[in-house]
mmCIF file of C-alpha atoms in Angstrom:
data_model
loop_
_atom_site.group_PDB
_atom_site.id
_atom_site.type_symbol
_atom_site.label_atom_id
_atom_site.label_comp_id
_atom_site.label_asym_id
_atom_site.label_seq_id
_atom_site.Cartn_x
_atom_site.Cartn_y
_atom_site.Cartn_z
ATOM 1 C CA MET A 180 100.828 77.655 79.366
ATOM 2 C CA ARG A 181 99.477 79.961 82.058
ATOM 3 C CA ILE A 182 100.657 83.233 83.606
ATOM 4 C CA GLY A 183 100.348 84.419 87.195
ATOM 5 C CA TYR A 184 101.196 87.725 88.843
ATOM 6 C CA LEU A 185 103.391 88.236 91.904
ATOM 7 C CA ILE A 186 102.444 91.073 94.265
ATOM 8 C CA ASP A 187 105.721 92.330 95.715
ATOM 9 C CA LEU A 188 105.157 93.220 99.366
ATOM 10 C CA ASN A 189 108.131 95.621 99.419
ATOM 11 C CA LYS A 190 108.083 99.311 98.579
ATOM 12 C CA GLY A 191 110.152 102.435 99.033
ATOM 13 C CA GLY A 192 113.799 101.366 99.044
ATOM 14 C CA TYR A 193 115.971 98.994 101.015
ATOM 15 C CA ASP A 194 116.492 99.991 104.662
ATOM 16 C CA GLN A 195 114.230 103.029 104.299
ATOM 17 C CA PRO A 196 112.944 104.901 107.387
ATOM 18 C CA MET A 197 110.067 103.250 109.221
ATOM 19 C CA PRO A 198 106.823 103.844 107.275
ATOM 20 C CA THR A 199 104.262 106.141 108.834
ATOM 21 C CA PRO A 200 100.871 104.642 109.744
ATOM 22 C CA ALA A 201 99.261 106.565 106.878
ATOM 23 C CA ASP A 202 101.832 105.243 104.405
ATOM 24 C CA ALA A 203 101.487 101.688 105.715
ATOM 25 C CA HIS A 204 97.704 101.760 105.363
ATOM 26 C CA ALA A 205 97.728 103.267 101.861
ATOM 27 C CA THR A 206 100.405 100.871 100.640
ATOM 28 C CA MET A 207 98.615 97.797 101.981
ATOM 29 C CA GLU A 208 95.421 98.914 100.262
ATOM 30 C CA ALA A 209 97.315 99.433 96.998
ATOM 31 C CA MET A 210 98.888 95.982 97.163
ATOM 32 C CA ILE A 211 95.502 94.363 97.694
ATOM 33 C CA GLU A 212 94.169 96.381 94.759
ATOM 34 C CA GLU A 213 96.931 94.968 92.542
ATOM 35 C CA GLY A 214 95.535 91.491 93.127
ATOM 36 C CA ILE A 215 91.978 92.533 92.352
ATOM 37 C CA ILE A 216 93.059 94.235 89.115
ATOM 38 C CA ALA A 217 95.213 91.254 88.085
ATOM 39 C CA GLU A 218 92.266 88.875 88.348
ATOM 40 C CA LYS A 219 90.104 91.168 86.225
ATOM 41 C CA ALA A 220 92.939 91.561 83.697
ATOM 42 C CA GLY A 221 93.068 87.807 83.126
ATOM 43 C CA PHE A 222 96.025 86.547 85.144
ATOM 44 C CA HIS A 223 95.659 82.937 86.221
ATOM 45 C CA SER A 224 97.044 83.275 89.750
ATOM 46 C CA LEU A 225 98.180 85.699 92.417
ATOM 47 C CA GLN A 226 101.358 84.953 94.297
ATOM 48 C CA VAL A 227 103.036 86.677 97.228
ATOM 49 C CA PRO A 228 106.507 86.364 98.769
ATOM 50 C CA HIS A 229 107.544 85.836 102.387
ATOM 51 C CA ARG A 230 109.603 88.507 104.173
ATOM 52 C CA HIS A 231 110.252 89.766 107.695
ATOM 53 C CA GLY A 232 112.135 92.352 109.703
ATOM 54 C CA ARG A 233 112.733 95.036 107.060
ATOM 55 C CA THR A 234 111.263 98.528 106.832
ATOM 56 C CA GLU A 235 110.548 98.176 103.109
ATOM 57 C CA CYS A 236 108.251 95.191 103.748
ATOM 58 C CA TYR A 237 104.660 96.315 104.381
ATOM 59 C CA LEU A 238 103.013 92.899 104.740
ATOM 60 C CA PRO A 239 105.344 90.505 106.574
ATOM 61 C CA GLY A 240 104.502 86.910 105.827
ATOM 62 C CA PRO A 241 102.112 85.883 103.034
ATOM 63 C CA GLU A 242 99.230 84.716 105.212
ATOM 64 C CA GLN A 243 97.671 88.125 105.883
ATOM 65 C CA ILE A 244 97.255 89.331 102.305
ATOM 66 C CA LEU A 245 96.240 85.891 101.055
ATOM 67 C CA THR A 246 93.441 85.798 103.612
ATOM 68 C CA ILE A 247 92.151 89.103 102.245
ATOM 69 C CA LEU A 248 92.567 88.049 98.611
ATOM 70 C CA ALA A 249 90.646 84.848 99.343
ATOM 71 C CA ARG A 250 87.610 87.091 99.961
ATOM 72 C CA GLU A 251 88.345 89.790 97.391
ATOM 73 C CA THR A 252 88.786 87.446 94.395
ATOM 74 C CA GLU A 253 86.636 84.746 92.856
ATOM 75 C CA LYS A 254 88.499 82.810 90.172
ATOM 76 C CA VAL A 255 92.276 83.121 90.379
ATOM 77 C CA ALA A 256 94.488 80.629 92.155
ATOM 78 C CA ILE A 257 96.228 82.211 95.150
ATOM 79 C CA GLY A 258 99.514 81.103 96.616
ATOM 80 C CA THR A 259 102.950 81.735 98.052
ATOM 81 C CA PHE A 260 106.159 82.273 96.122
ATOM 82 C CA THR A 261 107.573 81.221 98.453
ATOM 83 C CA LEU A 262 106.690 80.300 102.029
ATOM 84 C CA ILE A 263 109.812 79.879 104.171
ATOM 85 C CA ASP A 264 108.617 77.012 106.312
ATOM 86 C CA THR A 265 111.625 77.009 108.659
ATOM 87 C CA VAL A 266 110.698 80.153 110.598
ATOM 88 C CA ILE A 267 107.197 79.449 111.957
ATOM 89 C CA HIS A 268 105.736 76.355 113.600
ATOM 90 C CA PRO A 269 104.130 74.246 110.850
ATOM 91 C CA MET A 270 100.875 73.782 112.757
ATOM 92 C CA LYS A 271 100.470 77.545 112.912
ATOM 93 C CA THR A 272 100.971 77.926 109.171
ATOM 94 C CA ALA A 273 98.714 74.925 108.521
ATOM 95 C CA GLU A 274 95.906 76.608 110.480
ATOM 96 C CA GLN A 275 96.323 79.894 108.651
ATOM 97 C CA PHE A 276 96.459 78.336 105.198
ATOM 98 C CA SER A 277 93.518 76.058 105.911
ATOM 99 C CA VAL A 278 91.444 79.151 106.661
ATOM 100 C CA ILE A 279 92.635 80.691 103.376
ATOM 101 C CA ASP A 280 91.796 77.531 101.435
ATOM 102 C CA ASN A 281 88.282 77.486 102.881
ATOM 103 C CA LEU A 282 87.651 81.184 102.331
ATOM 104 C CA SER A 283 88.739 80.853 98.705
ATOM 105 C CA LYS A 284 86.752 77.627 98.183
ATOM 106 C CA GLY A 285 89.815 75.607 97.284
ATOM 107 C CA ARG A 286 91.977 78.013 95.268
ATOM 108 C CA LEU A 287 95.124 77.831 97.423
ATOM 109 C CA TYR A 288 98.548 76.384 96.678
ATOM 110 C CA THR A 289 101.858 76.961 98.464
ATOM 111 C CA THR A 290 105.418 77.101 97.165
ATOM 112 C CA LEU A 291 107.773 76.044 99.963
ATOM 113 C CA SER A 292 111.457 76.782 100.489
ATOM 114 C CA ARG A 293 114.064 76.503 103.198
ATOM 115 C CA GLY A 294 114.994 80.189 102.795
ATOM 116 C CA PHE A 295 118.307 82.001 102.384
ATOM 117 C CA HIS A 296 118.043 85.283 104.350
ATOM 118 C CA PRO A 297 119.511 84.914 107.879
ATOM 119 C CA GLY A 298 117.519 87.905 109.117
ATOM 120 C CA TYR A 299 114.278 85.943 108.910
ATOM 121 C CA TRP A 300 115.525 83.198 111.213
ATOM 122 C CA MET A 301 117.062 85.798 113.523
ATOM 123 C CA GLN A 302 113.670 87.563 113.705
ATOM 124 C CA PHE A 303 112.126 84.492 115.357
ATOM 125 C CA GLY A 304 115.167 83.217 117.213
ATOM 126 C CA VAL A 305 115.435 80.130 115.018
ATOM 127 C CA PRO A 306 118.849 78.386 115.048
ATOM 128 C CA GLN A 307 120.507 78.404 111.641
ATOM 129 C CA GLU A 308 121.956 74.924 111.950
ATOM 130 C CA ARG A 309 120.330 71.916 110.263
ATOM 131 C CA LEU A 310 117.760 74.026 108.446
ATOM 132 C CA LEU A 311 117.151 71.325 105.858
ATOM 133 C CA GLY A 312 116.018 68.949 108.580
ATOM 134 C CA ARG A 313 113.739 71.657 109.994
ATOM 135 C CA PHE A 314 112.295 72.218 106.505
ATOM 136 C CA GLN A 315 111.603 68.543 105.882
ATOM 137 C CA GLU A 316 110.037 68.012 109.294
ATOM 138 C CA ALA A 317 107.635 70.912 108.713
ATOM 139 C CA ILE A 318 106.334 69.191 105.585
ATOM 140 C CA LYS A 319 105.836 65.963 107.553
ATOM 141 C CA VAL A 320 103.767 67.866 110.138
ATOM 142 C CA TRP A 321 101.559 69.257 107.358
ATOM 143 C CA LYS A 322 101.027 65.794 105.912
ATOM 144 C CA GLU A 323 99.925 64.506 109.308
ATOM 145 C CA ALA A 324 97.652 67.508 109.825
ATOM 146 C CA PHE A 325 95.934 66.930 106.466
ATOM 147 C CA LYS A 326 94.677 63.527 107.696
ATOM 148 C CA GLY A 327 92.035 65.220 109.877
ATOM 149 C CA GLU A 328 92.823 63.343 113.064
ATOM 150 C CA ARG A 329 94.613 64.228 116.274
ATOM 151 C CA PHE A 330 98.275 63.323 116.229
ATOM 152 C CA ASP A 331 101.526 63.590 118.146
ATOM 153 C CA PHE A 332 104.782 64.552 116.478
ATOM 154 C CA ASP A 333 108.097 64.305 118.260
ATOM 155 C CA GLY A 334 110.746 65.572 115.863
ATOM 156 C CA ASP A 335 114.173 67.085 116.287
ATOM 157 C CA PHE A 336 112.820 70.554 115.484
ATOM 158 C CA TRP A 337 109.021 70.573 115.786
ATOM 159 C CA LYS A 338 106.789 68.940 118.370
ATOM 160 C CA CYS A 339 103.017 68.534 118.549
ATOM 161 C CA GLU A 340 100.857 66.973 121.257
ATOM 162 C CA GLN A 341 97.312 65.929 120.378
ATOM 163 C CA ALA A 342 97.383 68.374 117.474
ATOM 164 C CA LEU A 343 94.327 68.785 115.247
ATOM 165 C CA LEU A 344 94.002 70.896 112.112
ATOM 166 C CA ALA A 345 90.508 72.364 112.200
ATOM 167 C CA PRO A 346 88.954 73.241 109.927
ATOM 168 C CA GLN A 347 90.447 70.826 107.453
ATOM 169 C CA PRO A 348 91.498 72.251 104.059
ATOM 170 C CA TYR A 349 88.739 72.822 101.537
ATOM 171 C CA GLN A 350 90.703 70.696 99.064
ATOM 172 C CA PRO A 351 90.531 67.041 100.206
ATOM 173 C CA GLY A 352 93.928 65.889 101.400
ATOM 174 C CA GLY A 353 95.342 69.411 101.448
ATOM 175 C CA TRP A 354 96.285 72.098 98.944
ATOM 176 C CA PRO A 355 98.936 71.573 96.220
ATOM 177 C CA ILE A 356 102.563 72.161 97.208
ATOM 178 C CA TRP A 357 105.181 73.500 94.779
ATOM 179 C CA GLY A 358 108.909 72.954 95.225
ATOM 180 C CA GLY A 359 110.899 76.114 95.861
ATOM 181 C CA GLY A 360 114.429 74.733 95.730
ATOM 182 C CA ASN A 361 116.815 75.764 92.959
ATOM 183 C CA ALA A 362 120.041 76.536 94.836
ATOM 184 C CA ASN A 363 121.723 73.204 94.059
ATOM 185 C CA GLU A 364 121.147 69.784 92.524
ATOM 186 C CA ALA A 365 119.869 68.203 95.727
ATOM 187 C CA ALA A 366 117.327 70.993 96.270
ATOM 188 C CA ILE A 367 116.070 70.669 92.698
ATOM 189 C CA ARG A 368 115.550 66.914 92.972
ATOM 190 C CA ARG A 369 114.002 67.340 96.410
ATOM 191 C CA SER A 370 111.354 69.633 94.891
ATOM 192 C CA ALA A 371 109.945 66.607 93.105
ATOM 193 C CA ASP A 372 109.916 64.604 96.338
ATOM 194 C CA TYR A 373 107.591 66.914 98.263
ATOM 195 C CA GLY A 374 106.052 69.059 95.530
ATOM 196 C CA GLU A 375 103.919 68.858 92.413
ATOM 197 C CA ALA A 376 105.941 71.522 90.555
ATOM 198 C CA TRP A 377 109.448 72.982 90.414
ATOM 199 C CA THR A 378 109.866 76.758 90.546
ATOM 200 C CA CYS A 379 112.786 78.901 89.445
ATOM 201 C CA ASP A 380 113.495 82.472 90.611
ATOM 202 C CA PRO A 381 113.947 85.529 88.317
ATOM 203 C CA SER A 382 117.746 85.327 88.229
ATOM 204 C CA PRO A 383 119.480 85.427 84.809
ATOM 205 C CA LEU A 384 119.504 82.014 83.164
ATOM 206 C CA MET A 385 122.273 80.139 81.374
ATOM 207 C CA LYS A 386 120.667 77.695 78.942
ATOM 208 C CA GLU A 387 123.126 74.871 79.519
ATOM 209 C CA VAL A 388 122.723 75.138 83.293
ATOM 210 C CA TRP A 389 118.958 75.401 82.951
ATOM 211 C CA ASP A 390 118.795 72.246 80.853
ATOM 212 C CA GLU A 391 120.783 70.354 83.484
ATOM 213 C CA GLN A 392 118.535 71.591 86.273
ATOM 214 C CA VAL A 393 115.315 70.784 84.446
ATOM 215 C CA GLY A 394 116.701 67.365 83.614
ATOM 216 C CA LEU A 395 117.371 66.655 87.291
ATOM 217 C CA TYR A 396 113.858 67.670 88.272
ATOM 218 C CA ARG A 397 112.140 65.793 85.446
ATOM 219 C CA GLU A 398 114.129 62.644 86.119
ATOM 220 C CA ARG A 399 113.241 62.627 89.804
ATOM 221 C CA ALA A 400 109.571 63.462 89.196
ATOM 222 C CA GLU A 401 109.244 60.647 86.700
ATOM 223 C CA GLU A 402 110.991 58.231 89.095
ATOM 224 C CA LEU A 403 108.227 59.039 91.579
ATOM 225 C CA GLY A 404 105.470 58.648 89.004
ATOM 226 C CA LYS A 405 104.732 62.359 88.945
ATOM 227 C CA LYS A 406 104.023 64.541 85.925
ATOM 228 C CA PRO A 407 106.581 67.402 85.912
ATOM 229 C CA LEU A 408 105.472 71.031 85.905
ATOM 230 C CA ILE A 409 108.059 73.794 85.352
ATOM 231 C CA VAL A 410 107.387 77.259 86.815
ATOM 232 C CA LEU A 411 109.591 80.245 85.950
ATOM 233 C CA MET A 412 109.466 83.682 87.545
ATOM 234 C CA ARG A 413 110.405 86.643 85.372
ATOM 235 C CA ASP A 414 110.338 90.410 85.758
ATOM 236 C CA GLY A 415 108.963 92.474 82.907
ATOM 237 C CA TRP A 416 107.169 95.444 81.457
ATOM 238 C CA VAL A 417 105.082 96.066 78.356
ATOM 239 C CA ALA A 418 105.159 99.432 76.543
ATOM 240 C CA ASP A 419 104.735 100.971 73.092
ATOM 241 C CA THR A 420 108.405 100.323 72.295
ATOM 242 C CA PHE A 421 111.262 98.333 73.783
ATOM 243 C CA GLU A 422 113.046 101.609 74.536
ATOM 244 C CA ASP A 423 110.014 102.893 76.457
ATOM 245 C CA ALA A 424 109.940 99.708 78.524
ATOM 246 C CA VAL A 425 113.649 100.123 79.339
ATOM 247 C CA ASP A 426 113.098 103.744 80.379
ATOM 248 C CA GLN A 427 110.111 102.910 82.585
ATOM 249 C CA PHE A 428 111.394 99.694 84.140
ATOM 250 C CA GLY A 429 115.070 99.029 83.490
ATOM 251 C CA THR A 430 116.654 101.047 86.303
ATOM 252 C CA HIS A 431 114.292 99.552 88.888
ATOM 253 C CA PHE A 432 115.241 96.047 87.839
ATOM 254 C CA ILE A 433 118.940 96.897 88.047
ATOM 255 C CA ASP A 434 118.522 98.113 91.627
ATOM 256 C CA GLU A 435 116.892 94.795 92.480
ATOM 257 C CA MET A 436 119.599 92.789 90.737
ATOM 258 C CA LEU A 437 122.293 94.664 92.642
ATOM 259 C CA PHE A 438 120.637 93.790 95.968
ATOM 260 C CA TYR A 439 120.691 90.078 95.146
ATOM 261 C CA PHE A 440 124.160 90.276 93.597
ATOM 262 C CA ARG A 441 125.424 91.545 96.944
ATOM 263 C CA GLN A 442 123.769 88.525 98.593
ATOM 264 C CA GLY A 443 125.944 86.253 96.435
ATOM 265 C CA ILE A 444 123.078 84.973 94.294
ATOM 266 C CA TYR A 445 124.805 85.391 90.896
ATOM 267 C CA THR A 446 128.283 84.112 91.757
ATOM 268 C CA LYS A 447 128.065 81.148 89.353
ATOM 269 C CA ASN A 448 126.958 83.227 86.356
ATOM 270 C CA PRO A 449 129.977 84.359 84.255
ATOM 271 C CA GLU A 450 128.016 87.314 82.871
ATOM 272 C CA PHE A 451 127.664 88.898 86.328
ATOM 273 C CA GLN A 452 130.944 88.733 88.233
ATOM 274 C CA THR A 453 131.188 92.365 89.384
ATOM 275 C CA GLU A 454 128.669 95.098 90.120
ATOM 276 C CA ALA A 455 129.771 96.813 86.917
ATOM 277 C CA ASP A 456 128.382 93.796 85.019
ATOM 278 C CA VAL A 457 124.862 94.481 86.310
ATOM 279 C CA THR A 458 123.596 96.665 83.471
ATOM 280 C CA VAL A 459 120.330 97.082 81.600
ATOM 281 C CA GLU A 460 121.995 95.793 78.437
ATOM 282 C CA LYS A 461 123.058 92.538 80.079
ATOM 283 C CA ALA A 462 119.850 92.132 82.068
ATOM 284 C CA ALA A 463 117.394 92.800 79.220
ATOM 285 C CA PRO A 464 117.625 89.329 77.602
ATOM 286 C CA HIS A 465 116.511 87.827 80.914
ATOM 287 C CA LEU A 466 113.360 89.968 81.171
ATOM 288 C CA VAL A 467 109.954 89.816 79.525
ATOM 289 C CA MET A 468 110.033 93.380 78.277
ATOM 290 C CA GLY A 469 109.087 95.456 75.239
ATOM 291 C CA THR A 470 106.064 95.712 73.013
ATOM 292 C CA PRO A 471 103.165 93.280 73.473
ATOM 293 C CA ALA A 472 104.450 91.254 70.533
ATOM 294 C CA GLN A 473 107.963 91.144 72.005
ATOM 295 C CA CYS A 474 106.654 90.050 75.410
ATOM 296 C CA ILE A 475 104.551 87.292 73.848
ATOM 297 C CA GLU A 476 107.522 86.173 71.757
ATOM 298 C CA GLN A 477 109.757 85.995 74.845
ATOM 299 C CA LEU A 478 107.224 83.987 76.854
ATOM 300 C CA GLU A 479 106.683 81.597 73.976
ATOM 301 C CA ARG A 480 110.462 81.188 73.599
ATOM 302 C CA TYR A 481 110.739 80.173 77.247
ATOM 303 C CA HIS A 482 107.819 77.795 76.764
ATOM 304 C CA GLU A 483 109.174 76.161 73.608
ATOM 305 C CA GLU A 484 112.953 76.240 74.178
ATOM 306 C CA TYR A 485 113.132 76.027 77.971
ATOM 307 C CA GLY A 486 110.080 73.839 78.562
ATOM 308 C CA VAL A 487 108.364 76.288 80.923
ATOM 309 C CA ASP A 488 104.726 75.449 81.660
ATOM 310 C CA TYR A 489 103.811 78.260 84.032
ATOM 311 C CA PHE A 490 105.050 81.827 84.516
ATOM 312 C CA THR A 491 105.075 84.172 87.462
ATOM 313 C CA LEU A 492 105.407 87.816 86.383
ATOM 314 C CA ARG A 493 106.441 90.757 88.553
ATOM 315 C CA PHE A 494 106.224 94.407 87.515
ATOM 316 C CA ARG A 495 107.207 96.285 90.668
ATOM 317 C CA MET A 496 110.459 96.276 92.599
ATOM 318 C CA VAL A 497 111.349 97.785 95.951
ATOM 319 C CA LYS A 498 112.221 101.185 94.493
ATOM 320 C CA GLY A 499 109.605 101.261 91.781
ATOM 321 C CA PRO A 500 107.880 101.702 89.445
ATOM 322 C CA SER A 501 105.213 103.535 91.402
ATOM 323 C CA LEU A 502 102.111 101.801 92.686
ATOM 324 C CA GLU A 503 100.035 103.860 90.259
ATOM 325 C CA ALA A 504 102.159 102.904 87.259
ATOM 326 C CA THR A 505 102.106 99.265 88.345
ATOM 327 C CA ARG A 506 98.316 99.162 88.427
ATOM 328 C CA GLU A 507 98.233 100.479 84.861
ATOM 329 C CA GLN A 508 100.857 97.933 83.841
ATOM 330 C CA ILE A 509 98.910 95.014 85.331
ATOM 331 C CA GLN A 510 95.875 96.026 83.294
ATOM 332 C CA ARG A 511 97.805 96.518 80.054
ATOM 333 C CA PHE A 512 99.970 93.403 80.347
ATOM 334 C CA GLY A 513 96.887 91.375 81.160
ATOM 335 C CA GLU A 514 94.899 92.615 78.205
ATOM 336 C CA GLU A 515 97.685 92.683 75.593
ATOM 337 C CA VAL A 516 99.898 89.750 76.631
ATOM 338 C CA VAL A 517 98.199 87.407 79.123
ATOM 339 C CA GLN A 518 94.768 87.173 77.547
ATOM 340 C CA PRO A 519 96.077 86.414 74.025
ATOM 341 C CA ILE A 520 98.370 83.692 75.394
ATOM 342 C CA HIS A 521 95.633 82.135 77.503
ATOM 343 C CA LYS A 522 93.363 82.067 74.461
ATOM 344 C CA LYS A 523 96.059 80.435 72.350
ATOM 345 C CA TYR A 524 97.191 77.720 74.750
ATOM 346 C CA PRO A 525 94.992 75.097 76.438
ATOM 347 C CA ALA A 526 94.403 75.088 80.176
ATOM 348 C CA ILE A 527 96.802 73.108 82.344
ATOM 349 C CA ASP A 528 95.210 70.000 83.860
ATOM 350 C CA HIS A 529 97.760 69.144 86.516
ATOM 351 C CA PRO A 530 97.707 68.287 90.245
ATOM 352 C CA ALA A 531 99.960 71.284 90.951
ATOM 353 C CA LEU A 532 96.942 73.505 90.321
ATOM 354 C CA PRO A 533 93.856 73.556 92.539
ATOM 355 C CA GLU A 534 91.145 71.628 90.734
ATOM 356 C CA VAL A 535 88.836 74.651 90.524
ATOM 357 C CA CYS A 536 91.630 76.685 88.881
ATOM 358 C CA ARG A 537 92.439 74.406 85.962
ATOM 359 C CA TRP A 538 91.060 76.882 83.455
#
């Protein structure tokens, strides 16, 4: 079992006024600092999301901050959670990520997804029809690019003429790819087709649904001769008491849940059918929150009962906690939760992880 940290690239509130240059600079610096602190605190990886066209997003796209973190860190794996590969030409992303892989000496991996937010496709003038085909073609372009030779690609959505990926990735054959699909059964099974791991977002879980989803992924992975790896993202906070953690973190998580509830993300969960259902009391069982012992117990429960191999933790939402409080939380969670778990459980030797990061 291993634990990574997700650097949220949002801050300040949804649809806030345009950030000032001074605010943008200071916030970018603080987000980079989160990654540096997380490595020192013992987290296994750093992950960043993919967002565009919103005033609360200070680093649009994951490529910029990952390029910086490739230089500013030495040991942690670095990756996307997730890259929406339907909005940008796949040769452009291949070039950017190959640079990142080389700068980091082979510590890169990428979680890929089709995406769900129409604003991102609108930002780049991408048609919203047949997005699955666009997604699958982008992966095919990457696979061709990883061969190190010039190639032509004449697809329905992407075209390349005498394309060449140079430099080639530091990792021979390309960096590991994780599956980012959990919206439906087909997306879950498809994650095994193109990826080395299956990832699940921080939404509230229903055990019976989870078991069905994991079963679909495992079955498909094993059909393909792959060893399954289950990745779960959770939000959380460690404090002296559970009540302190609720006070410091609970309201921020509720604001985030409400945003996604309004996007229709929780429609299939009977616990969350109206906005009035989105409460701290109902959300708390789905968080990793409380004392260090409670956080460790929750992570181990997910590992033992849900079969989770790898965790992605997030401590900061759009509206908070503050950047200062988050830095302190990264340090404390790392020392009091992550390090004890990493000492207790063996390293993961799996192709989903860059070879130099299987510690």
